[in-house]
Amino acid sequence: RVHLVESGGDVVQAGGSLRLRCVASEYPSSFYCMAWFRQAPGKEREGVASIYSSTGRTYYADSVKGRFTVTQDTAKNTLFLQMSGLKPEDSALYYCAINNMNDAACGQLRAEYFGDWGQGTQVTVPS
């Protein structure tokens, strides 16, 4: 299994920025998807953004398009999520996940497609 560790969560004022980081112990193969999900209390886990290994293609939930950017430093096994224009509705526990899959599946941002998850990092945007 791939071990994932997230960091970077914090309390930030509305309109502010934050960068999350996820370090993976290894990559499962050359054809994997890494993604960010989030879950707020009482809500289902929601796909936020993903990136596909071989193409570098990125995908975003409509709610974060234009505000969040997902990038990867493969030399350091690290996934980033740069968040700007934060809103109170962005408050959640943010998880990173990884699994082997094709590019099309990566773009669907479905939690059930991922087998390895981190423990999460909390982002709070007070209203």
JSON list of C-alpha atoms in Angstrom, two decimals:
[
{"chain": "A", "resi": 1, "resn": "ARG", "atom": "CA", "xyz": [0.00, 0.00, 0.00]},
{"chain": "A", "resi": 2, "resn": "VAL", "atom": "CA", "xyz": [1.00, 3.61, -0.61]},
{"chain": "A", "resi": 3, "resn": "HIS", "atom": "CA", "xyz": [1.39, 5.70, 2.52]},
{"chain": "A", "resi": 4, "resn": "LEU", "atom": "CA", "xyz": [0.16, 9.29, 2.13]},
{"chain": "A", "resi": 5, "resn": "VAL", "atom": "CA", "xyz": [0.74, 12.19, 4.51]},
{"chain": "A", "resi": 6, "resn": "GLU", "atom": "CA", "xyz": [-1.05, 15.51, 4.08]},
{"chain": "A", "resi": 7, "resn": "SER", "atom": "CA", "xyz": [-0.03, 18.83, 5.63]},
{"chain": "A", "resi": 8, "resn": "GLY", "atom": "CA", "xyz": [-0.66, 22.54, 5.27]},
{"chain": "A", "resi": 9, "resn": "GLY", "atom": "CA", "xyz": [-4.18, 22.85, 6.64]},
{"chain": "A", "resi": 10, "resn": "ASP", "atom": "CA", "xyz": [-4.91, 25.94, 8.72]},
{"chain": "A", "resi": 11, "resn": "VAL", "atom": "CA", "xyz": [-7.47, 28.56, 9.68]},
{"chain": "A", "resi": 12, "resn": "VAL", "atom": "CA", "xyz": [-7.54, 31.25, 6.99]},
{"chain": "A", "resi": 13, "resn": "GLN", "atom": "CA", "xyz": [-9.80, 34.25, 6.46]},
{"chain": "A", "resi": 14, "resn": "ALA", "atom": "CA", "xyz": [-12.23, 34.37, 3.57]},
{"chain": "A", "resi": 15, "resn": "GLY", "atom": "CA", "xyz": [-10.49, 35.47, 0.41]},
{"chain": "A", "resi": 16, "resn": "GLY", "atom": "CA", "xyz": [-7.15, 34.14, 1.62]},
{"chain": "A", "resi": 17, "resn": "SER", "atom": "CA", "xyz": [-4.84, 31.49, 0.20]},
{"chain": "A", "resi": 18, "resn": "LEU", "atom": "CA", "xyz": [-3.39, 28.22, 1.41]},
{"chain": "A", "resi": 19, "resn": "ARG", "atom": "CA", "xyz": [-1.21, 25.47, -0.05]},
{"chain": "A", "resi": 20, "resn": "LEU", "atom": "CA", "xyz": [-1.74, 21.85, 0.91]},
{"chain": "A", "resi": 21, "resn": "ARG", "atom": "CA", "xyz": [0.92, 19.20, 0.47]},
{"chain": "A", "resi": 22, "resn": "CYS", "atom": "CA", "xyz": [0.68, 15.41, 0.23]},
{"chain": "A", "resi": 23, "resn": "VAL", "atom": "CA", "xyz": [3.78, 13.22, 0.29]},
{"chain": "A", "resi": 24, "resn": "ALA", "atom": "CA", "xyz": [3.52, 9.67, -1.05]},
{"chain": "A", "resi": 25, "resn": "SER", "atom": "CA", "xyz": [5.79, 6.82, 0.06]},
{"chain": "A", "resi": 26, "resn": "GLU", "atom": "CA", "xyz": [5.93, 5.62, -3.54]},
{"chain": "A", "resi": 27, "resn": "TYR", "atom": "CA", "xyz": [4.04, 5.64, -6.80]},
{"chain": "A", "resi": 28, "resn": "PRO", "atom": "CA", "xyz": [2.03, 2.48, -7.59]},
{"chain": "A", "resi": 29, "resn": "SER", "atom": "CA", "xyz": [2.95, 2.44, -11.28]},
{"chain": "A", "resi": 30, "resn": "SER", "atom": "CA", "xyz": [3.51, 4.75, -14.24]},
{"chain": "A", "resi": 31, "resn": "PHE", "atom": "CA", "xyz": [-0.24, 5.12, -14.81]},
{"chain": "A", "resi": 32, "resn": "TYR", "atom": "CA", "xyz": [-1.78, 6.48, -11.66]},
{"chain": "A", "resi": 33, "resn": "CYS", "atom": "CA", "xyz": [-4.06, 9.24, -10.56]},
{"chain": "A", "resi": 34, "resn": "MET", "atom": "CA", "xyz": [-3.48, 11.41, -7.50]},
{"chain": "A", "resi": 35, "resn": "ALA", "atom": "CA", "xyz": [-6.33, 13.48, -6.19]},
{"chain": "A", "resi": 36, "resn": "TRP", "atom": "CA", "xyz": [-7.60, 15.76, -3.47]},
{"chain": "A", "resi": 37, "resn": "PHE", "atom": "CA", "xyz": [-10.94, 15.14, -1.81]},
{"chain": "A", "resi": 38, "resn": "ARG", "atom": "CA", "xyz": [-12.64, 16.97, 1.02]},
{"chain": "A", "resi": 39, "resn": "GLN", "atom": "CA", "xyz": [-15.31, 16.16, 3.55]},
{"chain": "A", "resi": 40, "resn": "ALA", "atom": "CA", "xyz": [-17.21, 18.61, 5.71]},
{"chain": "A", "resi": 41, "resn": "PRO", "atom": "CA", "xyz": [-19.17, 17.48, 8.79]},
{"chain": "A", "resi": 42, "resn": "GLY", "atom": "CA", "xyz": [-22.44, 15.85, 7.79]},
{"chain": "A", "resi": 43, "resn": "LYS", "atom": "CA", "xyz": [-21.56, 15.84, 4.10]},
{"chain": "A", "resi": 44, "resn": "GLU", "atom": "CA", "xyz": [-20.28, 13.23, 1.67]},
{"chain": "A", "resi": 45, "resn": "ARG", "atom": "CA", "xyz": [-16.67, 13.12, 0.58]},
{"chain": "A", "resi": 46, "resn": "GLU", "atom": "CA", "xyz": [-16.30, 15.36, -2.48]},
{"chain": "A", "resi": 47, "resn": "GLY", "atom": "CA", "xyz": [-13.68, 15.22, -5.23]},
{"chain": "A", "resi": 48, "resn": "VAL", "atom": "CA", "xyz": [-11.79, 18.50, -5.51]},
{"chain": "A", "resi": 49, "resn": "ALA", "atom": "CA", "xyz": [-8.97, 18.07, -8.02]},
{"chain": "A", "resi": 50, "resn": "SER", "atom": "CA", "xyz": [-6.87, 15.36, -9.63]},
{"chain": "A", "resi": 51, "resn": "ILE", "atom": "CA", "xyz": [-3.82, 14.92, -11.82]},
{"chain": "A", "resi": 52, "resn": "TYR", "atom": "CA", "xyz": [-2.94, 12.03, -14.10]},
{"chain": "A", "resi": 53, "resn": "SER", "atom": "CA", "xyz": [0.62, 10.71, -14.11]},
{"chain": "A", "resi": 54, "resn": "SER", "atom": "CA", "xyz": [1.45, 10.11, -17.75]},
{"chain": "A", "resi": 55, "resn": "THR", "atom": "CA", "xyz": [-0.32, 13.12, -19.28]},
{"chain": "A", "resi": 56, "resn": "GLY", "atom": "CA", "xyz": [-0.14, 15.66, -16.46]},
{"chain": "A", "resi": 57, "resn": "ARG", "atom": "CA", "xyz": [-3.75, 16.46, -17.22]},
{"chain": "A", "resi": 58, "resn": "THR", "atom": "CA", "xyz": [-5.64, 18.08, -14.35]},
{"chain": "A", "resi": 59, "resn": "TYR", "atom": "CA", "xyz": [-9.29, 17.97, -13.40]},
{"chain": "A", "resi": 60, "resn": "TYR", "atom": "CA", "xyz": [-11.34, 20.12, -11.04]},
{"chain": "A", "resi": 61, "resn": "ALA", "atom": "CA", "xyz": [-14.72, 20.18, -9.39]},
{"chain": "A", "resi": 62, "resn": "ASP", "atom": "CA", "xyz": [-16.85, 23.03, -10.69]},
{"chain": "A", "resi": 63, "resn": "SER", "atom": "CA", "xyz": [-16.94, 24.55, -7.21]},
{"chain": "A", "resi": 64, "resn": "VAL", "atom": "CA", "xyz": [-13.17, 25.18, -7.21]},
{"chain": "A", "resi": 65, "resn": "LYS", "atom": "CA", "xyz": [-12.36, 25.88, -10.87]},
{"chain": "A", "resi": 66, "resn": "GLY", "atom": "CA", "xyz": [-10.40, 29.07, -11.27]},
{"chain": "A", "resi": 67, "resn": "ARG", "atom": "CA", "xyz": [-9.54, 29.17, -7.55]},
{"chain": "A", "resi": 68, "resn": "PHE", "atom": "CA", "xyz": [-7.63, 25.93, -6.88]},
{"chain": "A", "resi": 69, "resn": "THR", "atom": "CA", "xyz": [-4.63, 24.52, -8.73]},
{"chain": "A", "resi": 70, "resn": "VAL", "atom": "CA", "xyz": [-3.28, 20.98, -8.39]},
{"chain": "A", "resi": 71, "resn": "THR", "atom": "CA", "xyz": [0.38, 20.30, -9.19]},
{"chain": "A", "resi": 72, "resn": "GLN", "atom": "CA", "xyz": [2.88, 17.54, -8.62]},
{"chain": "A", "resi": 73, "resn": "ASP", "atom": "CA", "xyz": [6.60, 17.28, -7.95]},
{"chain": "A", "resi": 74, "resn": "THR", "atom": "CA", "xyz": [7.31, 13.72, -9.00]},
{"chain": "A", "resi": 75, "resn": "ALA", "atom": "CA", "xyz": [10.95, 13.92, -7.94]},
{"chain": "A", "resi": 76, "resn": "LYS", "atom": "CA", "xyz": [9.76, 14.44, -4.37]},
{"chain": "A", "resi": 77, "resn": "ASN", "atom": "CA", "xyz": [6.66, 12.23, -4.55]},
{"chain": "A", "resi": 78, "resn": "THR", "atom": "CA", "xyz": [4.63, 15.28, -3.59]},
{"chain": "A", "resi": 79, "resn": "LEU", "atom": "CA", "xyz": [1.20, 16.52, -4.60]},
{"chain": "A", "resi": 80, "resn": "PHE", "atom": "CA", "xyz": [0.15, 20.12, -3.97]},
{"chain": "A", "resi": 81, "resn": "LEU", "atom": "CA", "xyz": [-3.14, 21.96, -3.87]},
{"chain": "A", "resi": 82, "resn": "GLN", "atom": "CA", "xyz": [-2.84, 25.73, -4.15]},
{"chain": "A", "resi": 83, "resn": "MET", "atom": "CA", "xyz": [-6.07, 27.28, -2.93]},
{"chain": "A", "resi": 84, "resn": "SER", "atom": "CA", "xyz": [-6.97, 30.94, -3.35]},
{"chain": "A", "resi": 85, "resn": "GLY", "atom": "CA", "xyz": [-10.13, 32.99, -2.96]},
{"chain": "A", "resi": 86, "resn": "LEU", "atom": "CA", "xyz": [-11.11, 30.71, -0.09]},
{"chain": "A", "resi": 87, "resn": "LYS", "atom": "CA", "xyz": [-14.73, 30.71, 1.04]},
{"chain": "A", "resi": 88, "resn": "PRO", "atom": "CA", "xyz": [-16.39, 29.44, 4.22]},
{"chain": "A", "resi": 89, "resn": "GLU", "atom": "CA", "xyz": [-17.88, 26.58, 2.16]},
{"chain": "A", "resi": 90, "resn": "ASP", "atom": "CA", "xyz": [-14.35, 25.38, 1.44]},
{"chain": "A", "resi": 91, "resn": "SER", "atom": "CA", "xyz": [-13.98, 24.44, 5.11]},
{"chain": "A", "resi": 92, "resn": "ALA", "atom": "CA", "xyz": [-13.42, 20.69, 5.35]},
{"chain": "A", "resi": 93, "resn": "LEU", "atom": "CA", "xyz": [-10.98, 17.91, 6.08]},
{"chain": "A", "resi": 94, "resn": "TYR", "atom": "CA", "xyz": [-8.89, 17.58, 2.92]},
{"chain": "A", "resi": 95, "resn": "TYR", "atom": "CA", "xyz": [-7.57, 14.16, 1.92]},
{"chain": "A", "resi": 96, "resn": "CYS", "atom": "CA", "xyz": [-5.21, 13.05, -0.80]},
{"chain": "A", "resi": 97, "resn": "ALA", "atom": "CA", "xyz": [-5.64, 9.72, -2.54]},
{"chain": "A", "resi": 98, "resn": "ILE", "atom": "CA", "xyz": [-3.86, 7.64, -5.16]},
{"chain": "A", "resi": 99, "resn": "ASN", "atom": "CA", "xyz": [-4.54, 4.60, -7.33]},
{"chain": "A", "resi": 100, "resn": "ASN", "atom": "CA", "xyz": [-3.79, 3.06, -10.68]},
{"chain": "A", "resi": 101, "resn": "MET", "atom": "CA", "xyz": [-6.37, 3.98, -13.31]},
{"chain": "A", "resi": 102, "resn": "ASN", "atom": "CA", "xyz": [-6.71, 5.50, -16.76]},
{"chain": "A", "resi": 103, "resn": "ASP", "atom": "CA", "xyz": [-6.92, 9.19, -17.55]},
{"chain": "A", "resi": 104, "resn": "ALA", "atom": "CA", "xyz": [-10.69, 9.17, -18.09]},
{"chain": "A", "resi": 105, "resn": "ALA", "atom": "CA", "xyz": [-11.34, 7.64, -14.69]},
{"chain": "A", "resi": 106, "resn": "CYS", "atom": "CA", "xyz": [-9.00, 10.16, -13.07]},
{"chain": "A", "resi": 107, "resn": "GLY", "atom": "CA", "xyz": [-11.17, 12.94, -14.40]},
{"chain": "A", "resi": 108, "resn": "GLN", "atom": "CA", "xyz": [-14.30, 11.57, -12.77]},
{"chain": "A", "resi": 109, "resn": "LEU", "atom": "CA", "xyz": [-13.06, 12.33, -9.24]},
{"chain": "A", "resi": 110, "resn": "ARG", "atom": "CA", "xyz": [-14.91, 9.38, -7.73]},
{"chain": "A", "resi": 111, "resn": "ALA", "atom": "CA", "xyz": [-13.80, 8.35, -4.26]},
{"chain": "A", "resi": 112, "resn": "GLU", "atom": "CA", "xyz": [-14.56, 4.67, -4.90]},
{"chain": "A", "resi": 113, "resn": "TYR", "atom": "CA", "xyz": [-11.83, 4.57, -7.57]},
{"chain": "A", "resi": 114, "resn": "PHE", "atom": "CA", "xyz": [-9.10, 5.21, -4.99]},
{"chain": "A", "resi": 115, "resn": "GLY", "atom": "CA", "xyz": [-7.58, 2.63, -2.71]},
{"chain": "A", "resi": 116, "resn": "ASP", "atom": "CA", "xyz": [-5.01, 4.52, -0.67]},
{"chain": "A", "resi": 117, "resn": "TRP", "atom": "CA", "xyz": [-5.82, 7.57, 1.41]},
{"chain": "A", "resi": 118, "resn": "GLY", "atom": "CA", "xyz": [-4.06, 9.91, 3.78]},
{"chain": "A", "resi": 119, "resn": "GLN", "atom": "CA", "xyz": [-5.35, 10.92, 7.20]},
{"chain": "A", "resi": 120, "resn": "GLY", "atom": "CA", "xyz": [-6.41, 14.40, 6.11]},
{"chain": "A", "resi": 121, "resn": "THR", "atom": "CA", "xyz": [-5.55, 18.00, 6.96]},
{"chain": "A", "resi": 122, "resn": "GLN", "atom": "CA", "xyz": [-8.13, 20.50, 8.24]},
{"chain": "A", "resi": 123, "resn": "VAL", "atom": "CA", "xyz": [-8.93, 23.71, 6.38]},
{"chain": "A", "resi": 124, "resn": "THR", "atom": "CA", "xyz": [-11.17, 26.20, 8.16]},
{"chain": "A", "resi": 125, "resn": "VAL", "atom": "CA", "xyz": [-12.46, 29.42, 6.64]},
{"chain": "A", "resi": 126, "resn": "PRO", "atom": "CA", "xyz": [-14.53, 31.27, 9.23]},
{"chain": "A", "resi": 127, "resn": "SER", "atom": "CA", "xyz": [-17.69, 32.98, 8.02]}
]
